[in-house]
PDB file of C-alpha atoms in Angstrom:
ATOM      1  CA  UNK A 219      62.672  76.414  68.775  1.00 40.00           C
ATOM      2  CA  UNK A 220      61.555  72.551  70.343  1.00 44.00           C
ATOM      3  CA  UNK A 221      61.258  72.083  73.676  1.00 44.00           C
ATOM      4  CA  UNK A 222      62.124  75.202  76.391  1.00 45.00           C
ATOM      5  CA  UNK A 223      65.105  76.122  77.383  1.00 45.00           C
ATOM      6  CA  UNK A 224      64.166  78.040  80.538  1.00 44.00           C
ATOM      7  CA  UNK A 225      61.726  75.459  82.357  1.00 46.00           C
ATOM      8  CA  UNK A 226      64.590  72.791  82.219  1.00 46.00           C
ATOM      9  CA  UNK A 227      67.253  74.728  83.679  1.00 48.00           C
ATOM     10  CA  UNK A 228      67.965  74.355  87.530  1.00 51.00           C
ATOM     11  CA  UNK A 229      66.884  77.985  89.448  1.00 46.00           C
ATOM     12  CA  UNK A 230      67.606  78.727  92.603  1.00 48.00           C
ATOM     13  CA  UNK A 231      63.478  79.334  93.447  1.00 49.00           C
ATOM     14  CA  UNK A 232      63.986  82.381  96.257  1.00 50.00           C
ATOM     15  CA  UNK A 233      65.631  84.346  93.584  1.00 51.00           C
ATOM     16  CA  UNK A 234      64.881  82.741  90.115  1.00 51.00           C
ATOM     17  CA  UNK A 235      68.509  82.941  88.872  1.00 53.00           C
ATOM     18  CA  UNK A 236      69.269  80.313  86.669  1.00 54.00           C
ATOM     19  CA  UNK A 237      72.506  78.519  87.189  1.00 58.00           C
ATOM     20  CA  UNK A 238      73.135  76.610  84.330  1.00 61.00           C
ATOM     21  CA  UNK A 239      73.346  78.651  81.540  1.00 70.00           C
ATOM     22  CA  UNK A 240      77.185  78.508  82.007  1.00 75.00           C
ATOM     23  CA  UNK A 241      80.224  76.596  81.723  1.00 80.00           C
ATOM     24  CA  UNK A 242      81.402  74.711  84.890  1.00 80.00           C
ATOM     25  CA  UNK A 243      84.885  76.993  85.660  1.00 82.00           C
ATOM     26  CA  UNK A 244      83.288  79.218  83.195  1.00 86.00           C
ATOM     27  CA  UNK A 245      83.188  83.071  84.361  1.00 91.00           C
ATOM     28  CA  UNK A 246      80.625  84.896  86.540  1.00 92.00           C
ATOM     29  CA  UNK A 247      80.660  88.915  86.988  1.00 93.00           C
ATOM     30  CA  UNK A 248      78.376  90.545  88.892  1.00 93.00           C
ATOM     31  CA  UNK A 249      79.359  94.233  89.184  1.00 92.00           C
ATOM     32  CA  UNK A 250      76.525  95.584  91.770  1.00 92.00           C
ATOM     33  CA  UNK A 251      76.614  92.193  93.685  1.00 91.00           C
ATOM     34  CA  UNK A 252      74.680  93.945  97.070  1.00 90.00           C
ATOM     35  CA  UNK A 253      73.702  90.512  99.026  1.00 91.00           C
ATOM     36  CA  UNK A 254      75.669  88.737  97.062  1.00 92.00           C
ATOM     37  CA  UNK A 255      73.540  85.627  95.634  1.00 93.00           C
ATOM     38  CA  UNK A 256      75.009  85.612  91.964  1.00 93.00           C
ATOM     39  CA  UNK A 257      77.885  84.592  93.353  1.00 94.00           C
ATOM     40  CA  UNK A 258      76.865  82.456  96.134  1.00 94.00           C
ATOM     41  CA  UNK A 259      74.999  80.524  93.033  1.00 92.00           C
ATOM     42  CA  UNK A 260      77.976  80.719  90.859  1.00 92.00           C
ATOM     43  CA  UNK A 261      80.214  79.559  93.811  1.00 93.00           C
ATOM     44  CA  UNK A 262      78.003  76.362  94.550  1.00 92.00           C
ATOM     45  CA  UNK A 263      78.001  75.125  90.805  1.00 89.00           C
ATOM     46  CA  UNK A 264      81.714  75.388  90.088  1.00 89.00           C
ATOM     47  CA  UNK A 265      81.831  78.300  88.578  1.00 91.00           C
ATOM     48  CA  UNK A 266      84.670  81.111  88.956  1.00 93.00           C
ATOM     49  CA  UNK A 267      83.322  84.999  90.135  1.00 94.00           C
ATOM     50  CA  UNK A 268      84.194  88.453  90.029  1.00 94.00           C
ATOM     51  CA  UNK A 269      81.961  90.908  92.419  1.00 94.00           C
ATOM     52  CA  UNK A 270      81.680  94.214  92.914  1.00 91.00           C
ATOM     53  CA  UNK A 271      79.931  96.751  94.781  1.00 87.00           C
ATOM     54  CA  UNK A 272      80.048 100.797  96.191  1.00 78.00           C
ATOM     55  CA  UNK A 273      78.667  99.959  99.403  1.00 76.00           C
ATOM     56  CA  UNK A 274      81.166  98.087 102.259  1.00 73.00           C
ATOM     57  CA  UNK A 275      78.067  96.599 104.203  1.00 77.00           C
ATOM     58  CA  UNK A 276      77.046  94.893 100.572  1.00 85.00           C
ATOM     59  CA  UNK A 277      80.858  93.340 100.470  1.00 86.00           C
ATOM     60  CA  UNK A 278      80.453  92.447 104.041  1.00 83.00           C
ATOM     61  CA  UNK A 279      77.187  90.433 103.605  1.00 90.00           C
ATOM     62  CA  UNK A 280      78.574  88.982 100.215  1.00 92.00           C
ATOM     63  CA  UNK A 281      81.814  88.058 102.353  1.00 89.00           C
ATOM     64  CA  UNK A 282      79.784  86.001 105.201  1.00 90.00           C
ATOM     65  CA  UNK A 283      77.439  84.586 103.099  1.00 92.00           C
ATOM     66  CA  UNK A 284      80.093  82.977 100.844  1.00 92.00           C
ATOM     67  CA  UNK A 285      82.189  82.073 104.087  1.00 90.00           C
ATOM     68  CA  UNK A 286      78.986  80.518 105.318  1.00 90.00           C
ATOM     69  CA  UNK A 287      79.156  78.021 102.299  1.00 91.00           C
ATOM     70  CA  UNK A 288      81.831  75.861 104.476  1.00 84.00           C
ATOM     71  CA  UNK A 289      83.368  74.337 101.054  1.00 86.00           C
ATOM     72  CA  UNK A 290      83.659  78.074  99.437  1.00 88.00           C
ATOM     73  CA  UNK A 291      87.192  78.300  97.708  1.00 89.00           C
ATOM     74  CA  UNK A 292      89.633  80.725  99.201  1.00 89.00           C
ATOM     75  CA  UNK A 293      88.995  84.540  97.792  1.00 88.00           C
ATOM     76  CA  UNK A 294      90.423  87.901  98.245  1.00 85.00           C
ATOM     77  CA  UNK A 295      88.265  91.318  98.863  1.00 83.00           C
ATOM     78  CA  UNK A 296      90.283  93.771  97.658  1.00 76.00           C
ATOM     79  CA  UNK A 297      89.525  97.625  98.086  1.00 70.00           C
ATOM     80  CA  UNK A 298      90.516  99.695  95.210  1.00 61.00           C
ATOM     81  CA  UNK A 299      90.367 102.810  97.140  1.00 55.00           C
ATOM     82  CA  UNK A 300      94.315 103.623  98.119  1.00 51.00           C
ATOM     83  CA  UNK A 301      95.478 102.695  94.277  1.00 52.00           C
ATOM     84  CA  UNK A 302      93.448 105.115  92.668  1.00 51.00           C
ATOM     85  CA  UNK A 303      94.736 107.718  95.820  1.00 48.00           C
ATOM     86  CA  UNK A 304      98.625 106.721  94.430  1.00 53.00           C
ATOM     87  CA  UNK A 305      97.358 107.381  90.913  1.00 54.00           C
ATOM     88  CA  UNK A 306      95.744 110.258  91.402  1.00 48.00           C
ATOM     89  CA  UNK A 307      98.887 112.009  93.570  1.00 48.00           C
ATOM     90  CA  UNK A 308     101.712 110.607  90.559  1.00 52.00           C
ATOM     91  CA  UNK A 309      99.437 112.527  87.584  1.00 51.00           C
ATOM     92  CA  UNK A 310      98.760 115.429  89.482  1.00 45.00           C
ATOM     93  CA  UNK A 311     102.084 115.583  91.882  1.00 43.00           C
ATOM     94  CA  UNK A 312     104.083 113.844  90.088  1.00 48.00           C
ATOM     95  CA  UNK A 313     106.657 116.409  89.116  1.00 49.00           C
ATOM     96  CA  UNK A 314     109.453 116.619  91.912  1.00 47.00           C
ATOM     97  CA  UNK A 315     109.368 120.431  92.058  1.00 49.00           C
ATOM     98  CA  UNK A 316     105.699 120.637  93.132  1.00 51.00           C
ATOM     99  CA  UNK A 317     105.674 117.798  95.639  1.00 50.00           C
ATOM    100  CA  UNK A 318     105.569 120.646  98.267  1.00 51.00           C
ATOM    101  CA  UNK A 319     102.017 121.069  97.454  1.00 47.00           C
ATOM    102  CA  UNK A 320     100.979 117.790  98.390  1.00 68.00           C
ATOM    103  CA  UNK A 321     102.614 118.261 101.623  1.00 75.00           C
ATOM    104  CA  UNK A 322     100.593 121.232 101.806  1.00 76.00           C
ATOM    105  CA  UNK A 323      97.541 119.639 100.976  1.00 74.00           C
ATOM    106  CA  UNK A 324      97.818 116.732 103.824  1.00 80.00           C
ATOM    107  CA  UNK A 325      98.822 119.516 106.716  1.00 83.00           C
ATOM    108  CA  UNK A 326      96.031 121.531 105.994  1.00 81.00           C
ATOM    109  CA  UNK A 327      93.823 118.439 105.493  1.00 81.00           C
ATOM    110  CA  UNK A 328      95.022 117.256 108.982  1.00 88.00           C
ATOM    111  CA  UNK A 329      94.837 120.763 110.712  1.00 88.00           C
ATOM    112  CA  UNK A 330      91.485 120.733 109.726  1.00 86.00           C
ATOM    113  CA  UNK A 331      89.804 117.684 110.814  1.00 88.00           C
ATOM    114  CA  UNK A 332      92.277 118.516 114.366  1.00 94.00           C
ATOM    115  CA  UNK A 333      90.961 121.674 114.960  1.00 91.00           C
ATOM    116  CA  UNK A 334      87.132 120.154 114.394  1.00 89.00           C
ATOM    117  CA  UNK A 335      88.114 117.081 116.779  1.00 93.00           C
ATOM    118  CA  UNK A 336      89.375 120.036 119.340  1.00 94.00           C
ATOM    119  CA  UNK A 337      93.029 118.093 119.293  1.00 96.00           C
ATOM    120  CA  UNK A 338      96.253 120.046 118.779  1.00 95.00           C
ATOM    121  CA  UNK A 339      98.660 119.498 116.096  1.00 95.00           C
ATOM    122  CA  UNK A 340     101.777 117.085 117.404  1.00 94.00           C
ATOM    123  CA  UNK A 341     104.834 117.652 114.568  1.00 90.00           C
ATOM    124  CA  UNK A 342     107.564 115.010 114.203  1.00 91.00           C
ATOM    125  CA  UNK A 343     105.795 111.918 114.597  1.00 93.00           C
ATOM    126  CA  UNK A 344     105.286 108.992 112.132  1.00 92.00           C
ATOM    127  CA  UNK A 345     101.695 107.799 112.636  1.00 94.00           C
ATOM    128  CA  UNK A 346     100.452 109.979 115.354  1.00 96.00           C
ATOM    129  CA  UNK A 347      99.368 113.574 114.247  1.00 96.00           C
ATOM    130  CA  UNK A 348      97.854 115.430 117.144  1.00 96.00           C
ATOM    131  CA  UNK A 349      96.919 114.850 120.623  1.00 97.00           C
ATOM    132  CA  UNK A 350      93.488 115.367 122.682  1.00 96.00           C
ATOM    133  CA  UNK A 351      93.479 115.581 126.559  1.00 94.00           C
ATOM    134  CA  UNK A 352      96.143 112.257 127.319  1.00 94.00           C
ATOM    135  CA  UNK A 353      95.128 110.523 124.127  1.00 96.00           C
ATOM    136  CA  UNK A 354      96.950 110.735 120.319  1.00 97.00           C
ATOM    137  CA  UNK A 355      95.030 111.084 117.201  1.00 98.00           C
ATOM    138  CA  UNK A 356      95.555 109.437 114.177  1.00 97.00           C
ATOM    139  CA  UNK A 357      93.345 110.451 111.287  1.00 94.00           C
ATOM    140  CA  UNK A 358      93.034 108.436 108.225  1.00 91.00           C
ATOM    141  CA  UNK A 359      93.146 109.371 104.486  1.00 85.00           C
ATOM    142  CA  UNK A 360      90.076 111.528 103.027  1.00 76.00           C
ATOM    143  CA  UNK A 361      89.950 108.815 100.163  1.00 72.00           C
ATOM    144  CA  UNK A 362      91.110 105.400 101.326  1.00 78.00           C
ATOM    145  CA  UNK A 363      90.018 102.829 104.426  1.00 85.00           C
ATOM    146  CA  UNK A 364      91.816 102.671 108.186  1.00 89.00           C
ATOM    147  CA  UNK A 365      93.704  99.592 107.645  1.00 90.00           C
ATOM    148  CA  UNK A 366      94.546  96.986 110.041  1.00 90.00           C
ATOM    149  CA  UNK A 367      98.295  97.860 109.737  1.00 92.00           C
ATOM    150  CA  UNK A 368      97.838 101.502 109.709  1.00 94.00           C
ATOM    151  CA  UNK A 369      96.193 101.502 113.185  1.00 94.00           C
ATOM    152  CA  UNK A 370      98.655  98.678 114.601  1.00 94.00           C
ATOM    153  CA  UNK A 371     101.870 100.815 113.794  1.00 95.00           C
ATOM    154  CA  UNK A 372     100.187 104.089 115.342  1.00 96.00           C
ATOM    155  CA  UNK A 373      99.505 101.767 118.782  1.00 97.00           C
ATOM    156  CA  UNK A 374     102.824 100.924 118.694  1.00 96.00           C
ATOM    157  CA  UNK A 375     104.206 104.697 118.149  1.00 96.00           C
ATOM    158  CA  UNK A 376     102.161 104.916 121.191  1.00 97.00           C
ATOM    159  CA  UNK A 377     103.582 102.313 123.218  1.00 97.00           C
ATOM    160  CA  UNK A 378     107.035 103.491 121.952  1.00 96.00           C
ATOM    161  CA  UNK A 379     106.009 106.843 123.862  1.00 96.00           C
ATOM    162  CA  UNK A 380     104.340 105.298 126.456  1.00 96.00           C
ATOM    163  CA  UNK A 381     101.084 107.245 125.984  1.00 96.00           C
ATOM    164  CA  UNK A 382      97.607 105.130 126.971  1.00 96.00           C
ATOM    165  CA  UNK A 383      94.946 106.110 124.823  1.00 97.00           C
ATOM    166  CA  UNK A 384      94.513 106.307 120.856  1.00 97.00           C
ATOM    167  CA  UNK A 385      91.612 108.140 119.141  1.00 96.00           C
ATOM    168  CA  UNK A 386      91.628 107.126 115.233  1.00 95.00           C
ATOM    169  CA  UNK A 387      89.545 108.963 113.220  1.00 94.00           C
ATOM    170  CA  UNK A 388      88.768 107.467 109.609  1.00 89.00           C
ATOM    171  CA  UNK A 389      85.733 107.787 106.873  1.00 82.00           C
ATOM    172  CA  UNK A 390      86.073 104.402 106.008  1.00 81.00           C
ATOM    173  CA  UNK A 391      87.554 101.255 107.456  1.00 83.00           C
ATOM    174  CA  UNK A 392      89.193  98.022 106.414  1.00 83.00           C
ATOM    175  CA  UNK A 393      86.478  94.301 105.924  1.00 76.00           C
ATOM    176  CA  UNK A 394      87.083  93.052 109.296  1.00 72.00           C
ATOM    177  CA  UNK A 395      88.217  95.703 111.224  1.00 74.00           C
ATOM    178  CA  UNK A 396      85.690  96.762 114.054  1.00 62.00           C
ATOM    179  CA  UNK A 397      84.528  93.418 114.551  1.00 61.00           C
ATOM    180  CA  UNK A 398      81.391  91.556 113.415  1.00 57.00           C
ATOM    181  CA  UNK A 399      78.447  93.574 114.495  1.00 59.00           C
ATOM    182  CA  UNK A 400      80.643  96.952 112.608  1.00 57.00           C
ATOM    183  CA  UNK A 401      80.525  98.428 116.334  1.00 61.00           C
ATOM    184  CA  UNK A 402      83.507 100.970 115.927  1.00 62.00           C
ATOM    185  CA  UNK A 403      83.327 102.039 119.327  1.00 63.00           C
ATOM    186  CA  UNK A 404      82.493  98.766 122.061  1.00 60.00           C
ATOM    187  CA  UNK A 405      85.351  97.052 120.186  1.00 59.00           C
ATOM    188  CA  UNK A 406      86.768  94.732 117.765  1.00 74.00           C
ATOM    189  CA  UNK A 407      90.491  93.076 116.598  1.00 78.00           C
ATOM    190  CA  UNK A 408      92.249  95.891 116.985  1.00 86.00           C
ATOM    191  CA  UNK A 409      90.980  97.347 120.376  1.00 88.00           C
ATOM    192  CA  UNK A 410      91.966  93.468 121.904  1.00 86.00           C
ATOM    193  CA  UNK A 411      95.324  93.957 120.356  1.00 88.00           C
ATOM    194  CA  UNK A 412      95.894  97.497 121.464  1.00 92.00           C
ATOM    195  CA  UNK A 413      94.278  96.434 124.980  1.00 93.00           C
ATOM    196  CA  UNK A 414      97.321  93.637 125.173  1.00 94.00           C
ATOM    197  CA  UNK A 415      99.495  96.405 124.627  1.00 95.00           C
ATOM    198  CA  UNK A 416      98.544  98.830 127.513  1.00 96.00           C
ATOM    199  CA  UNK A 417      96.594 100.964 124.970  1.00 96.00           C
ATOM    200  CA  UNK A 418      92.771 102.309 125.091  1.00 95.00           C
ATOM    201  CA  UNK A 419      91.752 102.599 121.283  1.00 94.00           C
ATOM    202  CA  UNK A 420      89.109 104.202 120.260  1.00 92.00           C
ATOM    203  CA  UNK A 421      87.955 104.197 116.655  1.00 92.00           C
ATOM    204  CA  UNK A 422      85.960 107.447 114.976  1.00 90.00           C
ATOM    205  CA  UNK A 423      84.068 107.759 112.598  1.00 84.00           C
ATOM    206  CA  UNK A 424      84.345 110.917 110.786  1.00 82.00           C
ATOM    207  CA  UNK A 425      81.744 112.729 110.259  1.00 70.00           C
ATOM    208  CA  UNK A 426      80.269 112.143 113.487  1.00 63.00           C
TER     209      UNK A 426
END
């Protein structure tokens, strides 16, 4: 072979990735992205990405540091977590006769965490499921992330029932959700928005 390929490509010298050894709009994966500088590089050439990681505070760096880039085209973090939930309930519920037992599954699922929090069961409610003291607990799915939406509908069950003080308790939580520093309790977008609505919210994390 004449010549060398690798000394005249252009590297990004912190890391030594090269960045040329692709098409511009060509395709970049990078399926354990952690800090996220694959893409970062493949996002300052031109060049389309895919990422993925297990760990939320890797998407959340990844996230910033491509936000950071000022000219970064618009992307989407998507969390795969409720889909395969829905998948997982149709193959193994999916038969109308035994959709009793996944009703059974969830009430025993949310008597349990309930009786651990020291909250009583509250029946007939949409997005409220038990009550502690003067606050209402919502508790989030074993195998999917507190949304943004889920927590605004249960503060405004609460409103509805003019009750002042929400306890969520979730294992994982929606990009964005507790604010910046990730500070679940001192406050983020949602405990503003429940705040505007006469609401205390308090976010759990489970296990605690």
């Amino acid at each position: 072979m004449a010549g060398n390929t690798l000394a005249s490509a252009d590297y990004d010298r912190k890391r030594q990735s090269p960045k040329d050894f692709t098409l511009v709009l060509g395709l970049v994966a990078d399926f354990f992205c952690g800090s996220g500088t694959t893409l970062v590089a493949a996002e300052k050439v031109r060049r389309r990405w895919v990422g993925c990681d297990l760990g939320r505070w890797a998407i959340h760096v990844t996230r910033k540091r491509l936000l950071d880039l000022g000219a970064c085209k618009p992307f989407e973090v998507l969390n795969l977590g409720k889909y395969e939930r829905q998948y997982w309930q149709g193959v193994t519920f999916g038969d109308a006769k035994d959709r009793h037992l996944t009703e059974q599954a969830l009430y025993e699922y949310l008597a349990f965490v309930l009786c651990l929090y020291g909250a009583q069961p509250v029946p007939g409610l949409t997005h409220l499921h038990g009550k502690k003291g003067r606050a209402l607990v919502h508790i989030g799915a074993v195998d999917a992330p507190v949304t943004i939406d889920e927590i605004s509908k249960a503060i405004d069950e609460c409103v509805h029932l003019k009750q002042p003080e929400l306890h969520v308790l979730g294992w994982e939580w929606e990009m964005g959700l507790a604010g910046p520093n990730n500070e679940y309790r001192k406050g983020g977008l949602m405990q503003d928005e429940a705040r505007k609505k006469g609401v205390k919210l308090l976010l759990m994390q489970i296990p605690n």
